[in-house]
Coordinates of C-alpha atoms in Angstrom, one line a residue:
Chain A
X1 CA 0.0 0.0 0.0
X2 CA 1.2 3.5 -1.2
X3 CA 1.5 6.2 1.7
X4 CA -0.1 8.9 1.3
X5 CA 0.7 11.2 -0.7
X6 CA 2.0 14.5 0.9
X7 CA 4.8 17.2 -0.2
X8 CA 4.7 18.3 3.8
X9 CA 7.5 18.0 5.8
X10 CA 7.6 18.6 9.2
X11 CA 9.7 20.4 11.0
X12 CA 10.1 22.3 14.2
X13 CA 11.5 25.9 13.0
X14 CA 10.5 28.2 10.1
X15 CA 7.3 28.0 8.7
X16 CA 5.9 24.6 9.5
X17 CA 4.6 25.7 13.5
X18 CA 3.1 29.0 11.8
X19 CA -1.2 28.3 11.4
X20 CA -2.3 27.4 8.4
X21 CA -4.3 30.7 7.6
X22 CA -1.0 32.7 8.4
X23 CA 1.2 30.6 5.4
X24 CA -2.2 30.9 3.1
X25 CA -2.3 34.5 3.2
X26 CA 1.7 34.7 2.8
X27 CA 1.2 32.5 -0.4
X28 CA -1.8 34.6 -1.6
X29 CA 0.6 37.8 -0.8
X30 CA 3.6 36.5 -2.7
X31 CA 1.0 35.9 -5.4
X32 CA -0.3 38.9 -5.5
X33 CA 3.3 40.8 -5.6
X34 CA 4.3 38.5 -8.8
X35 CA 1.2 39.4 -11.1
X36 CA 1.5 42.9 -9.7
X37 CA 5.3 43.5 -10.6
X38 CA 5.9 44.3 -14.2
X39 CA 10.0 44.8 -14.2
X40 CA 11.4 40.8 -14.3
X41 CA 14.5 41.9 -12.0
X42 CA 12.0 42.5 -9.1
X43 CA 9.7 39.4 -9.6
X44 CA 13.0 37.4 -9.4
X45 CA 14.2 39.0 -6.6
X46 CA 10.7 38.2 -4.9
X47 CA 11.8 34.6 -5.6
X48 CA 15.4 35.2 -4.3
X49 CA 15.2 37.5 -2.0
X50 CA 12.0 36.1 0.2
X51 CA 10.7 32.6 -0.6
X52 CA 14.3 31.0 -0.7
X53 CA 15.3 32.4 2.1
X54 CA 12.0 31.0 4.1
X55 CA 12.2 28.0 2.3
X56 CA 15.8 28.0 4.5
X57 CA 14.8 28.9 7.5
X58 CA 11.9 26.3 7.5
X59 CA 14.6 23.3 6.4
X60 CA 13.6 22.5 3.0
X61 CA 15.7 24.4 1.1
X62 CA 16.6 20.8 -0.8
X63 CA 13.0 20.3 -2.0
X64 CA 12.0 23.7 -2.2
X65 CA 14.8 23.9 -5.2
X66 CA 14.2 20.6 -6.8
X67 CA 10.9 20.9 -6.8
X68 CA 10.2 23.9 -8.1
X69 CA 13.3 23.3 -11.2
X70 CA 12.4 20.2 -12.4
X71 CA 8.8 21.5 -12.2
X72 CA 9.8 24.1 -14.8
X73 CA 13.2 24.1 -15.9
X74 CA 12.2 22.5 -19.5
X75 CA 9.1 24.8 -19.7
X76 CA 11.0 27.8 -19.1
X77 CA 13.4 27.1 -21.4
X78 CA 10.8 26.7 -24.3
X79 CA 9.2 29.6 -23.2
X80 CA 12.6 32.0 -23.5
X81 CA 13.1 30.4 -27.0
X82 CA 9.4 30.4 -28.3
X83 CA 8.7 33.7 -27.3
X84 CA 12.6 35.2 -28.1
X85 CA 12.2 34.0 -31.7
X86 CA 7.9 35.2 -31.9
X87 CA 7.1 38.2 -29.4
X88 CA 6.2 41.2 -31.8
X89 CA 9.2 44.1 -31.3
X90 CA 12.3 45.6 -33.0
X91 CA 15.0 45.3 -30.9
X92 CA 16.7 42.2 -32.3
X93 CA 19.7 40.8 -30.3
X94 CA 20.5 38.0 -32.9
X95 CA 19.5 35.9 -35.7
X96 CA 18.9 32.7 -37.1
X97 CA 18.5 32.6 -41.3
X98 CA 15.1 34.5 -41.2
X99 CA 13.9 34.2 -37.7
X100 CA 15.1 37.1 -35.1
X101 CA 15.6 36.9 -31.7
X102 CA 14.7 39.8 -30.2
X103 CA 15.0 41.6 -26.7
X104 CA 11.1 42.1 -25.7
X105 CA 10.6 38.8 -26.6
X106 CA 13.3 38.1 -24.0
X107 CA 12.1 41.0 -21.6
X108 CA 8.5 38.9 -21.6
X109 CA 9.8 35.4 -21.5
X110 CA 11.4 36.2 -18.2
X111 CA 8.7 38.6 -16.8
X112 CA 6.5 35.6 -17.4
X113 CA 9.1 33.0 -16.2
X114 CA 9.5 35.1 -13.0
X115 CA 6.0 35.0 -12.2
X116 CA 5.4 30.9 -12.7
X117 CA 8.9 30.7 -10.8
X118 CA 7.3 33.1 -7.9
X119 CA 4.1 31.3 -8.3
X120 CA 5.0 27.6 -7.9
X121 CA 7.7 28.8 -5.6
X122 CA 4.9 30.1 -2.9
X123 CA 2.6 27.3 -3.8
X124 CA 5.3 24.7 -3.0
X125 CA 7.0 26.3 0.2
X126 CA 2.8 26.9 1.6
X127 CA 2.9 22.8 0.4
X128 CA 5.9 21.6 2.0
X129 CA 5.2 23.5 5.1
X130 CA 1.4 22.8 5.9
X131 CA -0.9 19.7 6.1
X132 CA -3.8 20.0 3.8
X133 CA -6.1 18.4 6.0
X134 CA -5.2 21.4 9.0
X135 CA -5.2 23.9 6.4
X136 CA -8.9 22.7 5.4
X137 CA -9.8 22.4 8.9
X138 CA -8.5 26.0 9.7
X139 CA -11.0 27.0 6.5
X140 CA -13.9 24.7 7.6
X141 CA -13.4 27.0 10.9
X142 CA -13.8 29.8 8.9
X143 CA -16.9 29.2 7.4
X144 CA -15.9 26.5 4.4
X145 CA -18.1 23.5 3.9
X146 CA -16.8 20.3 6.0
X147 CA -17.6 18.3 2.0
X148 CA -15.7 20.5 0.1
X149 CA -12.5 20.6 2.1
X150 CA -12.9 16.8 2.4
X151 CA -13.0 16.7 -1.3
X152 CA -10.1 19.3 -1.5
X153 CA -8.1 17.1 0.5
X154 CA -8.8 13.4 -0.8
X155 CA -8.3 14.6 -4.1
X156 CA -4.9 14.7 -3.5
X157 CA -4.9 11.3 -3.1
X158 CA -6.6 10.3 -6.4
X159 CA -3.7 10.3 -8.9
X160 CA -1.1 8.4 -7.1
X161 CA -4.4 5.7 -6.0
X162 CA -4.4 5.6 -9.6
X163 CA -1.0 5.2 -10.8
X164 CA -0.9 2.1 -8.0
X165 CA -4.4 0.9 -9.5
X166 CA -3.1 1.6 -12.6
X167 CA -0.2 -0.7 -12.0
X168 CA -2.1 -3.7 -10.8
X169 CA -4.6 -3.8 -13.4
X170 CA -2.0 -3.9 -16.1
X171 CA -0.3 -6.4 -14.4
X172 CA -3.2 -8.7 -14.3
X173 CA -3.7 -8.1 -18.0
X174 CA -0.6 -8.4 -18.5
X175 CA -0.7 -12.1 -17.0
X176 CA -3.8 -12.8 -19.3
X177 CA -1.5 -12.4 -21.9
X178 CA -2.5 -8.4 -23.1
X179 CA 1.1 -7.1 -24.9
X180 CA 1.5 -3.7 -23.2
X181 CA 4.7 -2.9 -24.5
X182 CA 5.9 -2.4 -28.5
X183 CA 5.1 0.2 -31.0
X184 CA 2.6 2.8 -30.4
X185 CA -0.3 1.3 -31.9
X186 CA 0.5 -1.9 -29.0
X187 CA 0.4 0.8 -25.8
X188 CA -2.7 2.6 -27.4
X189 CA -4.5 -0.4 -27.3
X190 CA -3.4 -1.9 -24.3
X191 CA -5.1 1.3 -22.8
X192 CA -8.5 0.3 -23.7
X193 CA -8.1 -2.5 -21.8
X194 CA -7.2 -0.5 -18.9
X195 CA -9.2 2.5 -18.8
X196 CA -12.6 0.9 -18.2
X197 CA -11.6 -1.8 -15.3
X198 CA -9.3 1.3 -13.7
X199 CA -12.6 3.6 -13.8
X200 CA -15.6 1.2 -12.9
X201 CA -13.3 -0.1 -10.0
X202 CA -12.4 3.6 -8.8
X203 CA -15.5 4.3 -9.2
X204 CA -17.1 1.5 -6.7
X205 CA -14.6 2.5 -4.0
X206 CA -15.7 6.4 -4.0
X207 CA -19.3 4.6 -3.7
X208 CA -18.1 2.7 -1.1
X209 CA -16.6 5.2 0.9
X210 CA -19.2 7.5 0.7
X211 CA -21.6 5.0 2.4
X212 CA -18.8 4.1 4.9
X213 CA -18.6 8.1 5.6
X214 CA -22.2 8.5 6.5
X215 CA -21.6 5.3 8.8
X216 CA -19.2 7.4 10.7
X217 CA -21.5 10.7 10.8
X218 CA -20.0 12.4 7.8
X219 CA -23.4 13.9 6.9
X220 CA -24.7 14.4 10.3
X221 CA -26.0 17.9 10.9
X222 CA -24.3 19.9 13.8
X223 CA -21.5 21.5 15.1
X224 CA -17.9 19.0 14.4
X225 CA -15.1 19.0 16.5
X226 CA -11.1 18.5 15.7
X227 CA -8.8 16.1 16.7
X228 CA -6.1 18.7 15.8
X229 CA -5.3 22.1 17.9
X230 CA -4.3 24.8 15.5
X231 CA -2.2 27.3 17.3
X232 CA -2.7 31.2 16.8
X233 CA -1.8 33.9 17.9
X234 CA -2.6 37.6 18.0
X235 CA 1.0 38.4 16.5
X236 CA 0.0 36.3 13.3
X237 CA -3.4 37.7 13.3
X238 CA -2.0 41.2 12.6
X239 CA 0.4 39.4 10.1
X240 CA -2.6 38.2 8.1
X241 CA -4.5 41.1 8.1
X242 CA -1.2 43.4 7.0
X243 CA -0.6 40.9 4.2
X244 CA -4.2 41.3 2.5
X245 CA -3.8 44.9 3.0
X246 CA -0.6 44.9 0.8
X247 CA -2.3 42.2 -1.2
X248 CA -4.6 44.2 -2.2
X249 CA -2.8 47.7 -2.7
X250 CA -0.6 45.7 -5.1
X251 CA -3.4 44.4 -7.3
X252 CA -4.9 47.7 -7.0
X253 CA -2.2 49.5 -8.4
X254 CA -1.6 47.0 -10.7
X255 CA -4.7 47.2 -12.1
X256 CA -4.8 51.1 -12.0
X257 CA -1.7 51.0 -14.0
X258 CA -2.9 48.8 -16.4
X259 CA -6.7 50.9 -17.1
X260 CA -4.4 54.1 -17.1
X261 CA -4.5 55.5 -21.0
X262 CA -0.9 55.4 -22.7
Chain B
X1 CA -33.2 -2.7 20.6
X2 CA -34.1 -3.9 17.4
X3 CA -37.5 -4.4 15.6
X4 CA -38.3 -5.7 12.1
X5 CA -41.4 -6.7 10.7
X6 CA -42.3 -7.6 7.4
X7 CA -39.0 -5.8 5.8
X8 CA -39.0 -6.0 2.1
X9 CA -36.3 -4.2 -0.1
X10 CA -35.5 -4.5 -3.7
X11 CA -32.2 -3.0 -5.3
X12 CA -33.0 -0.8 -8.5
X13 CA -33.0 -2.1 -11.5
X14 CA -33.6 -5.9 -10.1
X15 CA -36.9 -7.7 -9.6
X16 CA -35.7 -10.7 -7.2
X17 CA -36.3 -9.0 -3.3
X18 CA -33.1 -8.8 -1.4
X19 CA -34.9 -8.6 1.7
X20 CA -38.0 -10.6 1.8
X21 CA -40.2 -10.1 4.8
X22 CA -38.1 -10.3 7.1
X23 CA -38.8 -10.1 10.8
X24 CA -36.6 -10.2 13.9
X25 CA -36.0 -9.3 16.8
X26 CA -32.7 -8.4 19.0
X27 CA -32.8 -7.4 22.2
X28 CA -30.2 -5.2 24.4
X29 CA -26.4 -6.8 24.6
X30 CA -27.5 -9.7 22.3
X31 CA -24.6 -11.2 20.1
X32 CA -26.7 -12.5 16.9
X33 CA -24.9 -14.4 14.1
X34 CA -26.0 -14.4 10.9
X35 CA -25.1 -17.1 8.5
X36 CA -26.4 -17.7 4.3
X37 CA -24.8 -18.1 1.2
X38 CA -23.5 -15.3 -1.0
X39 CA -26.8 -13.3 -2.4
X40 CA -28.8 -14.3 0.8
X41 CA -29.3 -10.8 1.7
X42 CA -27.1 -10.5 4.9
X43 CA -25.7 -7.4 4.1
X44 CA -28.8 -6.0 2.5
X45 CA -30.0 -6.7 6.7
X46 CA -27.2 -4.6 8.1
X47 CA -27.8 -1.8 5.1
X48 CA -31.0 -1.7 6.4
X49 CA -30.2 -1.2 10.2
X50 CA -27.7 1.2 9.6
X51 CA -30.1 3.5 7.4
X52 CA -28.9 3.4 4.3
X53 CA -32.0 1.6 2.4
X54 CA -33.8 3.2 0.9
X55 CA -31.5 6.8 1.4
X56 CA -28.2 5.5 0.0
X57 CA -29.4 2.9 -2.3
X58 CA -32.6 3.6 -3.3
X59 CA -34.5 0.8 -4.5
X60 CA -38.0 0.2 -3.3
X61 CA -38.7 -0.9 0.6
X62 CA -41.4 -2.0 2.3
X63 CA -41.9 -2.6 6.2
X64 CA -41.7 -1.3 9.6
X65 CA -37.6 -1.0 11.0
X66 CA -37.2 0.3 14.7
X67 CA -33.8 0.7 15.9
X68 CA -32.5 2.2 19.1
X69 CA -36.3 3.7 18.9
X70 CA -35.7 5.3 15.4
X71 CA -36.4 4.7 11.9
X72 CA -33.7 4.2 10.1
X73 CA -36.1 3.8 6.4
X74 CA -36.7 7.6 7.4
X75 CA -34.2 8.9 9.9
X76 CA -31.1 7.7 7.3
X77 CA -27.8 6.9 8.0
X78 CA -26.8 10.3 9.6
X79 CA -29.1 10.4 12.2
X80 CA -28.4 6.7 13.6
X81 CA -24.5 7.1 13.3
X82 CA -22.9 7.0 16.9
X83 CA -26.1 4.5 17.9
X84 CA -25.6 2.3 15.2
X85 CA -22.1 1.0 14.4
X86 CA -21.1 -0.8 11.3
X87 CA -18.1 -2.6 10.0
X88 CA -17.7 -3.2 6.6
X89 CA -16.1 -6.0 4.3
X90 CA -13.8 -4.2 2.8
X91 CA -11.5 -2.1 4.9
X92 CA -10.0 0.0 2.2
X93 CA -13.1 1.6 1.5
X94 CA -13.5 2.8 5.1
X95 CA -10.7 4.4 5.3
X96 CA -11.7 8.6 4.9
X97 CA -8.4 9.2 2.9
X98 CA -8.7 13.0 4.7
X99 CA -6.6 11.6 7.7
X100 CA -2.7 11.5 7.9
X101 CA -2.4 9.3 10.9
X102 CA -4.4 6.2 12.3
X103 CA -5.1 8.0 15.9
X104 CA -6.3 10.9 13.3
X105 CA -8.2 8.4 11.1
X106 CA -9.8 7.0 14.7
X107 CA -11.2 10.0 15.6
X108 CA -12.6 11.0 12.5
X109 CA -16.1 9.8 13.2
X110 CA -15.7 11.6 17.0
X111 CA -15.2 14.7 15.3
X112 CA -17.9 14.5 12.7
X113 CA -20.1 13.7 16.1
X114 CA -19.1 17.0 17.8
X115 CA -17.2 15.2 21.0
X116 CA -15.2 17.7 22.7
X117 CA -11.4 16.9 22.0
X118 CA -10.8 16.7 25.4
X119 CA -13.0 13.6 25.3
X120 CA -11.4 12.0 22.4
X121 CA -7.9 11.5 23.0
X122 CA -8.7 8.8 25.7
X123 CA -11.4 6.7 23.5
X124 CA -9.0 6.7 20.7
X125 CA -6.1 5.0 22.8
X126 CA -8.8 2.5 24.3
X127 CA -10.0 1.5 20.7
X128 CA -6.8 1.6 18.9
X129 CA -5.1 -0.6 21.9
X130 CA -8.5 -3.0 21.7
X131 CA -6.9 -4.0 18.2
X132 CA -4.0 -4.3 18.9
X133 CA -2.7 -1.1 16.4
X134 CA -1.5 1.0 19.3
X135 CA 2.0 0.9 18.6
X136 CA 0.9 2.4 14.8
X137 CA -1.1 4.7 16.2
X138 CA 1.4 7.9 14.2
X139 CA 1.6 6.2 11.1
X140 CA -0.7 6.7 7.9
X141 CA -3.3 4.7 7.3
X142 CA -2.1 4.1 3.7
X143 CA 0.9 2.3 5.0
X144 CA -1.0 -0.5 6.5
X145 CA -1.2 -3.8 5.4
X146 CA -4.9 -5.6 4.5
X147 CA -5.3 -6.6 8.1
X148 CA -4.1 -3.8 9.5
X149 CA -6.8 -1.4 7.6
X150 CA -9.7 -4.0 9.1
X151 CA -8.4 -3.6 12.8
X152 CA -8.1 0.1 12.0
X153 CA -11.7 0.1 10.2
X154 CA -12.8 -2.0 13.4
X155 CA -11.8 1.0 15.8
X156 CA -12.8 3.6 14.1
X157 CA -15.9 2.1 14.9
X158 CA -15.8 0.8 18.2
X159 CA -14.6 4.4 18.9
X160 CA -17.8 5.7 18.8
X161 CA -19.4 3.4 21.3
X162 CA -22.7 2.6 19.3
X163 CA -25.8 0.5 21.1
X164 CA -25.5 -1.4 18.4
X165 CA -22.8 -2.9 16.3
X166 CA -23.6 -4.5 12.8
X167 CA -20.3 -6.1 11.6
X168 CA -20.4 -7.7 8.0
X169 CA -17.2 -10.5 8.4
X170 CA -14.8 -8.0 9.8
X171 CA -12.2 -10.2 10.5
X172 CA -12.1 -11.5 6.5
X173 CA -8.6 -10.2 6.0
X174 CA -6.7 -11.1 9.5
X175 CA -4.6 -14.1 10.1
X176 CA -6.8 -16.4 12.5
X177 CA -4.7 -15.7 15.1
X178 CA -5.5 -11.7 14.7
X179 CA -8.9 -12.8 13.8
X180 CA -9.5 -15.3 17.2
X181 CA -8.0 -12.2 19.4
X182 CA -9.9 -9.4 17.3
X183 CA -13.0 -11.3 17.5
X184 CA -12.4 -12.0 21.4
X185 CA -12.0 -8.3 22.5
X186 CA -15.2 -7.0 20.8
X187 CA -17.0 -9.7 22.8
X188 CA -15.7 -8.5 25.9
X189 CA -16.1 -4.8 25.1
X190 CA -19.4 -5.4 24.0
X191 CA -20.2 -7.5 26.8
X192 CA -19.3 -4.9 28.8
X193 CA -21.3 -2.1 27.5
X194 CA -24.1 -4.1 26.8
X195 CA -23.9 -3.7 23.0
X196 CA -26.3 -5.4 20.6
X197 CA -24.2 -6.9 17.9
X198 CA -25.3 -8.4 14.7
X199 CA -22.6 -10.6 13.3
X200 CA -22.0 -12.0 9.8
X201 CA -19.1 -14.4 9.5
X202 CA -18.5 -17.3 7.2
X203 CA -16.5 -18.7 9.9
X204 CA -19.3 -20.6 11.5
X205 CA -16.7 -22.0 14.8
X206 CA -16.1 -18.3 15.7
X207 CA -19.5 -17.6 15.3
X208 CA -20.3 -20.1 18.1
X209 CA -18.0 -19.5 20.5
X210 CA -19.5 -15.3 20.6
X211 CA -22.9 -15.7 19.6
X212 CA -25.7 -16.5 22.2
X213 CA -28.4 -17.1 18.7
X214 CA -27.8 -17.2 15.2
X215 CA -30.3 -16.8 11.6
X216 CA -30.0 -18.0 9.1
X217 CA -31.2 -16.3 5.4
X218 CA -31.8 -17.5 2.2
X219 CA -33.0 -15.9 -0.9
X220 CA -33.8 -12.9 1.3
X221 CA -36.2 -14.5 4.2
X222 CA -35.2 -15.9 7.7
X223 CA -35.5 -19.7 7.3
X224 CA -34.2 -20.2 10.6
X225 CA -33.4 -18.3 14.0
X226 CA -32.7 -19.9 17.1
X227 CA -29.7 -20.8 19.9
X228 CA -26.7 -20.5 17.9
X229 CA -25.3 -24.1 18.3
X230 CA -28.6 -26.0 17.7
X231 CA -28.8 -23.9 14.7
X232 CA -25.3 -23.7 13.4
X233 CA -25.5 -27.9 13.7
X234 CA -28.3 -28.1 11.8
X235 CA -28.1 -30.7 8.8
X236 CA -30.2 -28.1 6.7
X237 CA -27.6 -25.6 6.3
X238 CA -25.8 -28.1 3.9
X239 CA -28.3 -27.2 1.4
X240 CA -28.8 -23.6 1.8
X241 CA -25.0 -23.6 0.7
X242 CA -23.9 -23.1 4.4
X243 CA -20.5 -25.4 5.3
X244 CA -21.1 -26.5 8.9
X245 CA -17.5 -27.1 11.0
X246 CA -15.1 -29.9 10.9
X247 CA -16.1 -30.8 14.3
X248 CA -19.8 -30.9 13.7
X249 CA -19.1 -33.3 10.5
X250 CA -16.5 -35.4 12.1
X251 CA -19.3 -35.7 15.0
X252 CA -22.1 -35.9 13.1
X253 CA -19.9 -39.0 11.0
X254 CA -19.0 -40.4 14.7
X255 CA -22.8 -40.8 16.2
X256 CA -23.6 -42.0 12.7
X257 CA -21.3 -44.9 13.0
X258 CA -22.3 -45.5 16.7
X259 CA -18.8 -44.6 17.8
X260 CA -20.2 -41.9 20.2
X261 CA -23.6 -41.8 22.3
X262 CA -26.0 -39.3 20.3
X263 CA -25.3 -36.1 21.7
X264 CA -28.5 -33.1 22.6
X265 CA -26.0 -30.7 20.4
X266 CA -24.0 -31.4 17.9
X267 CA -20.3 -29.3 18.7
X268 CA -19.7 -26.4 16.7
X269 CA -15.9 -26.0 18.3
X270 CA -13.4 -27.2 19.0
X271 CA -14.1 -26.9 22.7
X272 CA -17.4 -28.1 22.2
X273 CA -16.0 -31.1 20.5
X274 CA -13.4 -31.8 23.5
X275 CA -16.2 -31.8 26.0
X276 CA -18.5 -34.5 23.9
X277 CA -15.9 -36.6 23.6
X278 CA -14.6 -36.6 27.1

């Protein structure tokens, strides 16, 4: 049996002991000051300058990295190349036979590289440091709908459930003789033989555990309770609030700057 | 404690009743055994204790079902959970998959309940220790083996302390060891509290050595309900594709060639089996 699948790692210091509303609203922050910054040097600074160094102090600094370059490095680079070689503009730093590769091009890929680098970046260190299922029950708190942060954080769990369901359904085909491996007409095929057991099966389960949910009082009407204490504190309340306060400045000026005329 | 009278259920889309007329009986810290073949509608009985026929399932039902003084064809599952407990076959599916650790996973159902947390932590040692998972208690519950996941779906039941406890071969996955010792400590718990359980388990010795009466269904109706070792000894359950014990064949075999006195009970264990034959 898989464990369950979770990019958190706990740890004593840095973000992890911070409540879950507290890292939300520093994610949504971080956010915010990526779409709102329109000079690339700044936006890469933001990843530099703040979310590596609290991806440090909270011990992940390994993961944080990895994750968030193997995540993108390949995409970036088409992204530099595509839009080098295609952006509209004049200022052409060199060229290729007829194609030109030219500086706003550039000047965008990275603006827009910065901002998927920012925005993964925050996603992963809010990720790394928090557990879904406290994060939803900090929201569920707040006013959020026990079933949807239940299906917020079981869904989490679906893909790699399928991968391992995946696994042993081709196996058993496999052993019934089904040739899953070959040209590409061989692995399309082998898929239809897949697909349909992998769904109808996944599908029974989530029927399953919906009946064995209401056994345990999912559905029951009433206050609930948590097992888990989520520690706050007035000191991260003003946090919070200062955060959507610059939160929102930025994305108003943002947007001011973009509705002013040229 | 529990009160059916002519209950009659019928999964969409099928003609053939699941349930047909049934009527029982259980009274307060009864342990009931239920025995048929596959199809005979033992499950369909707990589905329709717990509440979930006709809410969950739909189909059509007919009948009067009181349980714990409640409804369950109108209350629904919701409103009997914490009174009615129910272990089911598979323990994968019981698992809420919104739970990183088994003493989390355990007090799921407390929580959804409203128990104070203060309340919790103690009831959630006591069930996890009952199956013998205490030692696991930090680790996920993906990381469990098959037997594991049924003594954790077993807890997260007991957990919530219901009157009554329906518990659809709970032990299916467990080494007989686990199974004997499993099986054991829910008798005593239950024993204890005064719980009305309502077993179903293929295992027809373990069955006797728990239950005080068992049924038996076929093709939807009660064909037979009495003290568990007259009727888990009966020669009748042969046909109704029921496999009686070793000890009550080997017995049976022995009084038929005269190489025992005829016995007022045919053994259904081991035990049973020692004492005839002392």
């Amino acid at each position: 049996m898989s464990p369950a699948p979770s990019l958190y790692l706990p740890q004593p210091t840095g973000l992890q002991p911070l409540h879950p509303l507290t890292k939300l609203v520093l994610t949504l922050t971080v956010l915010s000051g990526a779409i709102s910054l329109a000079d690339p040097r700044y936006v890469f600074a933001t990843y530099g300058l703040i979310l590596v160094p609290l991806a440090g102090w909270s011990r992940i600094l390994g993961p944080f990295l990895r994750y968030s370059f193997r995540a993108l490095a390949p995409f970036l680079l088409s992204l530099v190349i595509i839009q080098g070689f295609f952006y509209p503009g004049e200022l052409v730093i060199f060229s290729l036979g007829p194609f030109h590769y030219k500086a706003e091009g550039l000047g965008f890929a990275l603006l827009f590289s910065g901002r998927l680098l920012v925005g993964l970046g925050a996603s992963l260190l809010l990720l790394l440091t928090t557990r879904m299922d406290h994060l939803m029950q900090a929201l569920t708190q707040r006013g959020l709908s026990a079933q949807i942060a239940y299906i917020v954080v079981t869904t989490l769990q679906i893909i790699p459930r399928f991968q391992s369901r995946g696994e042993a359904i081709f196996d058993a085909q496999r052993a019934r003789g089904l040739k899953t491996e070959g040209s590409l007409l061989r692995r399309a095929r082998a898929l239809f033989f897949l697909v349909p057991p992998l769904l109808f099966s996944s599908l029974m389960e989530t029927d399953a555990r919906a009946v064995a949910l209401e056994a345990r009082g999912f559905g029951k009407p009433g206050p609930k309770t948590s097992w888990a204490v989520l520690t706050d504190s007035g000191g991260q309340r003003i946090v919070r609030a200062l955060c959507a306060v610059a939160a929102l400045a930025m994305i108003g000026i943002r947007l001011a700057a973009v509705a002013r005329p040229r | 404690m529990i009160e059916v009278n002519d209950l009659s259920y019928t999964y969409p889309g099928t003609t053939r009743p699941a349930l047909d007329k049934v009527s029982l009986r259980l009274g307060e810290g009864e342990f009931v055994g239920v025995v048929g073949a596959n199809g005979s509608g033992k499950s369909t009985l707990c589905y329709a204790l717990a509440g979930f026929l006709p809410t969950l399932y739909q189909g059509e039902c007919h009948g009067q079902v009181q349980v714990a003084g409640l409804d369950p064809i109108r209350a629904g599952p919701s409103a009997l959970a914490g009174t009615v407990g129910f272990v089911f076959q598979d323990p994968f599916s019981q698992i809420s998959g919104a739970r990183f650790s088994l003493e989390e996973e355990v007090a799921f159902g407390l929580e959804n309940l409203g128990l104070p947390r203060e309340q919790m932590a103690g009831r959630v040692k006591e069930a996890l220790a009952l199956v013998g998972l205490s030692d696991l208690a930090g680790r996920s519950p993906f990381e469990l083996s098959g037997g594991e996941q049924q003594r954790l779906a077993l807890a997260s039941i007991l957990v919530l302390q219901p009157q009554i406890l329906l518990l659809d071969e709970p032990t299916s996955q467990l080494d007989p060891v686990g199974a004997k010792k499993v099986i054991e400590s829910v008798d005593a718990l239950t024993a204890e509290r005064r719980t009305t359980v309502l077993l179903i388990e293929q295992r027809l010795e373990w069955m006797a050595a728990h239950a005080d009466r068992a049924i038996v269904l076929d093709a939807g109706r009660v064909v037979a309900d009495g003290p568990a070792r007259e009727i888990l000894t009966a020669p009748s359950l042969d046909a109704l594709g029921v496999r009686r014990t070793r000890y009550t064949l080997a017995a049976e075999s022995a009084v038929g060639r005269r190489l025992i006195p005829s016995p007022d009970h045919l053994p259904v264990t081991l035990e049973q089996a020692a004492v005839l034959l002392r």
